[in-house]
XYZ file of N, CA and C in Angstrom:
411
model
N 211.626 46.958 125.215
C 212.595 47.476 124.940
C 213.866 46.995 126.289
N 215.366 47.175 126.223
C 215.918 47.060 127.054
C 216.720 48.754 127.461
N 216.948 48.169 129.398
C 217.269 49.463 129.488
C 218.341 50.324 128.595
N 219.248 49.588 128.328
C 220.371 50.238 127.201
C 219.518 50.441 126.208
N 219.100 49.924 125.380
C 218.217 50.493 124.148
C 217.991 51.812 124.688
N 216.673 51.932 125.642
C 216.282 52.986 126.003
C 216.819 54.536 126.389
N 217.964 53.882 127.095
C 218.761 55.121 127.379
C 219.469 55.582 125.752
N 219.806 54.660 125.012
C 220.602 54.990 123.364
C 219.201 55.854 122.708
N 218.230 55.313 122.987
C 216.941 55.901 122.163
C 216.899 57.603 122.602
N 216.888 57.722 124.018
C 216.604 58.640 124.423
C 217.994 60.037 124.442
N 218.736 59.264 124.087
C 219.980 60.120 124.202
C 220.096 60.606 122.490
N 219.726 59.514 121.569
C 219.984 60.028 120.041
C 218.363 60.787 119.709
N 217.602 60.865 120.566
C 216.157 62.066 120.160
C 216.645 63.180 120.593
N 217.677 62.926 122.023
C 217.522 64.530 122.322
C 218.739 65.644 121.282
N 219.783 64.366 120.953
C 220.750 64.962 119.950
C 220.272 65.319 118.785
N 219.051 64.954 117.985
C 218.472 65.250 116.973
C 217.668 66.848 117.014
N 216.781 66.491 118.333
C 216.048 67.918 118.869
C 217.097 68.982 118.969
N 218.365 68.875 119.567
C 219.295 70.123 119.467
C 220.007 70.387 118.362
N 219.877 69.253 117.735
C 220.593 69.858 115.942
C 219.915 70.404 115.450
N 218.519 70.034 115.451
C 217.470 70.763 114.480
C 217.315 72.276 115.341
N 217.533 72.514 116.741
C 217.482 73.700 117.252
C 218.533 74.651 116.513
N 219.660 74.109 116.638
C 221.038 74.865 116.535
C 220.853 74.813 114.599
N 220.473 74.179 113.957
C 220.359 74.234 112.461
C 219.654 75.625 112.577
N 218.192 75.419 113.048
C 217.425 76.626 112.884
C 217.970 78.024 113.228
N 218.793 77.922 114.335
C 219.775 79.037 114.554
C 220.675 79.495 113.668
N 220.914 78.890 112.463
C 221.732 79.316 111.716
C 223.548 78.693 112.065
N 223.638 77.710 113.035
C 224.933 77.443 113.191
C 225.303 75.773 112.751
N 226.008 75.690 112.430
C 226.813 74.363 111.433
C 226.570 73.340 112.353
N 226.429 72.159 112.400
C 226.640 70.948 113.119
C 227.545 69.554 112.558
N 228.763 69.710 112.806
C 229.343 68.290 112.843
C 229.417 67.441 113.662
N 228.893 66.314 112.968
C 228.755 64.744 114.213
C 229.830 64.134 113.656
N 230.826 64.056 114.949
C 232.193 62.740 114.343
C 231.775 61.608 113.906
N 231.933 60.918 113.035
C 231.832 59.239 112.941
C 232.429 58.279 113.915
N 231.235 57.302 114.202
C 232.111 56.669 115.527
C 231.936 57.054 116.973
N 231.740 56.205 117.932
C 232.026 57.005 118.692
C 233.298 56.987 119.686
N 234.100 57.407 119.071
C 235.463 57.685 119.972
C 235.729 59.283 120.683
N 234.274 59.804 120.443
C 234.756 61.703 121.079
C 234.098 61.448 121.793
N 234.698 62.531 123.205
C 234.109 62.521 124.294
C 232.595 63.759 124.242
N 232.769 64.559 122.800
C 231.426 64.914 122.567
C 230.498 64.792 121.592
N 229.574 65.279 121.408
C 228.444 64.757 120.321
C 228.301 65.483 119.087
N 228.798 66.921 119.035
C 228.733 67.537 118.081
C 229.873 68.680 118.364
N 230.303 69.086 117.039
C 231.211 70.454 117.144
C 230.397 71.508 116.524
N 230.108 72.612 116.863
C 229.522 73.755 116.250
C 229.909 74.582 115.476
N 229.560 75.168 114.824
C 230.358 76.301 114.038
C 229.737 77.362 113.528
N 229.721 78.804 113.846
C 229.048 79.919 113.366
C 229.809 80.969 113.759
N 230.315 81.489 112.393
C 231.056 82.637 112.169
C 232.568 82.364 112.968
N 232.956 83.523 114.133
C 233.710 82.878 114.584
C 234.031 81.905 115.881
N 232.786 81.551 116.378
C 232.504 80.463 117.313
C 232.494 78.987 116.932
N 233.408 78.425 117.366
C 233.615 76.608 117.257
C 233.785 76.168 118.785
N 232.579 75.464 118.809
C 232.617 74.676 120.532
C 232.337 73.165 120.178
N 232.652 72.581 120.979
C 232.677 70.920 121.201
C 231.364 71.289 122.375
N 230.198 70.417 121.728
C 228.834 70.257 122.897
C 228.635 68.574 123.107
N 228.227 68.502 124.293
C 227.809 67.273 124.893
C 226.462 67.557 125.453
N 225.645 66.688 124.603
C 223.939 66.520 124.727
C 223.542 65.479 125.958
N 222.971 65.906 127.163
C 222.418 65.011 127.663
C 220.944 65.251 127.853
N 219.994 64.026 127.864
C 218.411 64.349 127.524
C 217.783 63.417 128.678
N 216.865 63.706 128.937
C 215.858 62.784 130.319
C 214.563 62.861 129.427
N 213.537 61.740 129.913
C 212.162 61.617 129.315
C 211.355 62.273 129.855
N 211.464 62.554 131.351
C 210.440 63.521 131.751
C 210.934 63.947 133.226
N 209.855 65.029 133.750
C 210.447 65.059 134.982
C 210.360 64.144 135.893
N 211.273 64.133 136.905
C 210.977 62.796 138.351
C 210.888 63.221 139.583
N 210.863 62.150 140.721
C 210.531 62.806 141.848
C 212.164 62.695 142.369
N 212.106 63.944 143.324
C 213.840 63.714 143.346
C 213.755 63.166 145.366
N 214.634 62.397 145.610
C 214.349 61.361 147.011
C 214.528 62.779 147.634
N 213.859 62.709 148.939
C 214.019 63.559 149.871
C 213.021 65.263 149.433
N 212.754 65.396 148.408
C 212.056 66.173 148.229
C 210.812 66.392 147.424
N 209.694 67.078 147.256
C 208.421 66.786 146.816
C 208.168 67.837 145.935
N 209.435 68.365 145.386
C 209.911 69.621 143.861
C 210.049 68.597 142.946
N 209.096 67.885 141.663
C 209.608 66.822 140.625
C 211.264 68.235 139.786
N 211.712 67.432 139.138
C 212.890 67.983 138.530
C 213.498 67.158 137.246
N 214.258 68.058 136.280
C 214.198 67.288 135.449
C 216.055 66.765 135.824
N 216.450 65.527 135.699
C 217.737 64.911 135.829
C 218.283 64.290 135.185
N 219.805 64.627 134.826
C 220.740 64.560 133.862
C 221.525 63.895 134.237
N 222.577 62.816 134.352
C 223.719 62.182 134.394
C 224.690 62.639 133.156
N 225.567 63.419 134.119
C 226.793 64.270 133.210
C 228.165 63.144 132.952
N 227.827 61.916 133.185
C 228.775 61.153 133.486
C 229.550 60.865 131.973
N 230.713 60.482 131.627
C 231.268 59.983 130.610
C 231.645 58.673 130.573
N 231.978 57.782 129.293
C 233.017 56.591 129.302
C 232.243 55.317 130.392
N 232.905 54.555 130.427
C 232.380 53.336 130.985
C 232.946 53.576 132.515
N 233.737 54.566 132.521
C 234.092 54.587 134.099
C 233.375 55.798 134.684
N 232.748 56.148 134.426
C 231.563 57.239 134.664
C 232.157 58.545 135.238
N 233.054 58.974 134.699
C 234.040 60.168 135.101
C 233.385 61.528 134.555
N 234.051 62.596 135.498
C 233.117 63.615 134.843
C 233.916 64.600 133.566
N 233.290 65.445 132.807
C 233.772 65.918 131.867
C 234.888 66.933 132.491
N 235.618 67.461 131.216
C 236.587 68.640 131.676
C 236.575 69.596 130.565
N 237.179 70.677 130.622
C 237.275 71.550 129.866
C 237.988 71.369 128.672
N 238.663 70.350 128.921
C 239.301 69.898 127.991
C 238.478 68.970 126.589
N 237.487 68.174 127.535
C 236.394 67.422 126.835
C 235.379 68.688 126.068
N 234.959 69.099 126.111
C 233.621 70.213 125.962
C 233.816 71.045 126.211
N 233.010 72.298 125.610
C 232.799 73.680 125.945
C 231.537 73.865 126.464
N 230.118 72.972 125.971
C 229.283 72.951 126.516
C 228.282 71.698 126.800
N 227.457 71.869 128.030
C 226.253 70.762 128.010
C 225.039 71.483 127.037
N 224.458 70.817 126.869
C 223.304 71.372 126.124
C 222.337 69.785 126.589
N 220.956 70.419 127.788
C 220.370 69.559 128.511
C 218.700 69.284 127.979
N 218.007 68.564 127.660
C 217.420 68.496 126.739
C 215.872 67.397 127.439
N 215.009 68.092 127.383
C 213.822 67.412 128.486
C 212.931 67.061 126.999
N 212.742 65.726 127.211
C 211.966 65.236 125.606
C 210.435 65.403 125.961
N 209.940 65.429 126.869
C 208.527 65.336 126.800
C 207.860 66.747 126.933
N 208.670 67.870 126.922
C 208.424 69.133 126.698
C 208.952 70.125 125.862
N 210.528 69.397 125.459
C 210.736 70.057 124.433
C 211.137 71.177 124.778
N 212.245 71.114 126.181
C 212.992 72.355 126.635
C 214.539 72.146 126.638
N 214.876 72.741 126.552
C 216.467 73.000 126.336
C 217.338 74.216 127.599
N 218.504 73.684 127.941
C 219.499 74.126 129.034
C 220.924 74.433 128.598
N 221.147 75.690 128.262
C 222.864 75.576 127.674
C 223.395 76.059 128.846
N 224.575 75.281 129.167
C 225.196 75.642 129.936
C 227.119 75.617 129.768
N 228.016 76.571 130.254
C 229.057 76.312 129.886
C 229.750 75.130 130.898
N 230.492 74.886 130.054
C 231.343 73.109 131.156
C 231.596 73.821 132.534
N 232.042 75.269 132.749
C 232.507 75.250 134.275
C 231.472 75.582 134.799
N 229.904 75.506 134.828
C 228.826 75.679 135.163
C 228.062 74.131 135.928
N 228.808 73.253 135.624
C 228.729 71.750 136.076
C 229.181 71.467 136.891
N 228.886 71.049 137.887
C 229.768 70.455 139.012
C 229.106 69.220 139.130
N 229.822 67.951 139.637
C 229.656 66.951 139.530
C 229.380 66.087 138.670
N 228.548 64.689 138.570
C 227.770 63.950 137.422
C 226.548 63.633 137.693
N 226.116 64.610 138.261
C 224.312 64.676 137.922
C 223.823 66.158 138.286
N 223.072 66.439 137.527
C 222.696 67.776 137.103
C 220.873 67.586 137.512
N 220.284 68.340 138.693
C 219.043 68.159 138.730
C 218.529 69.775 138.336
N 217.447 69.393 137.481
C 216.657 70.798 137.049
C 215.664 71.408 137.550
N 215.139 72.018 138.986
C 213.913 71.881 139.225
C 212.968 72.805 138.641
N 211.856 72.646 138.374
C 210.589 73.597 137.945
C 210.327 74.752 139.271
N 209.973 75.928 138.275
C 209.645 76.975 139.093
C 211.215 78.356 139.173
N 210.821 79.553 139.504
C 211.702 80.584 139.014
C 212.749 80.395 139.987
N 213.134 79.326 141.238
C 213.773 79.537 141.889
C 215.453 78.409 141.848
N 214.855 77.984 140.935
C 216.095 76.880 140.382
C 217.585 77.968 139.726
N 218.633 77.338 140.504
C 219.555 78.330 139.919
C 219.873 77.659 138.275
N 219.278 77.052 137.668
C 219.543 77.224 136.432
C 218.526 77.717 135.407
N 217.543 78.149 136.032
C 216.483 78.726 135.357
C 217.032 79.686 134.072
N 218.298 80.516 134.335
C 218.863 81.152 133.922
C 219.335 80.547 132.158
N 219.387 79.391 132.285
C 220.277 78.763 130.972
C 219.102 78.085 130.361
N 217.580 78.186 130.523
C 216.580 77.481 130.001
C 216.815 78.517 128.623
N 217.062 77.883 127.487
C 216.923 78.478 126.129
C 218.272 79.705 126.201
N 219.440 79.692 126.684
C 220.149 80.609 126.706
C 221.284 80.256 125.447
N 220.597 80.488 124.325
C 221.961 80.070 123.089
C 222.500 81.227 122.819
N 222.124 82.245 123.352
C 223.156 83.708 123.415
C 224.471 83.176 123.944
N 224.346 82.275 125.200
C 225.954 81.717 125.175
C 226.842 81.428 124.501
N 226.314 80.689 123.066
C 227.026 79.951 122.383
C 228.207 81.160 121.721
N 227.624 82.596 121.718
C 227.735 83.275 120.575
C 228.506 84.463 121.827
N 229.095 84.193 122.987
C 229.740 85.366 124.161
C 231.057 85.029 124.136
């Protein structure tokens, strides 16, 4: 499998897992036709409506310079690898495929084009794991 096909496969697997989880939480999930949007889904539940971008990773990886494994996600969009803005999306949902973990982060909590989620309780993103309630705040 080529690197590009693996990336597409990883992304699609994450999107499907997130879709399944959202539906189990009574969200309506709308998927755009084509690849012209900067978001993966529009989700709706009652009065709440959000544009969501899903980012996935296969497994933990070593972060250079540290002995702590982390889930690493690229937060870039498009061929120019720019950052997402509040105009693009409302939430990122990060998905670790090997252990089926999710982190729900509002766009304003994601700075830069890469996010590293370290294992353990000292990670600044720990409170966002399974934070589905943020979608209704």
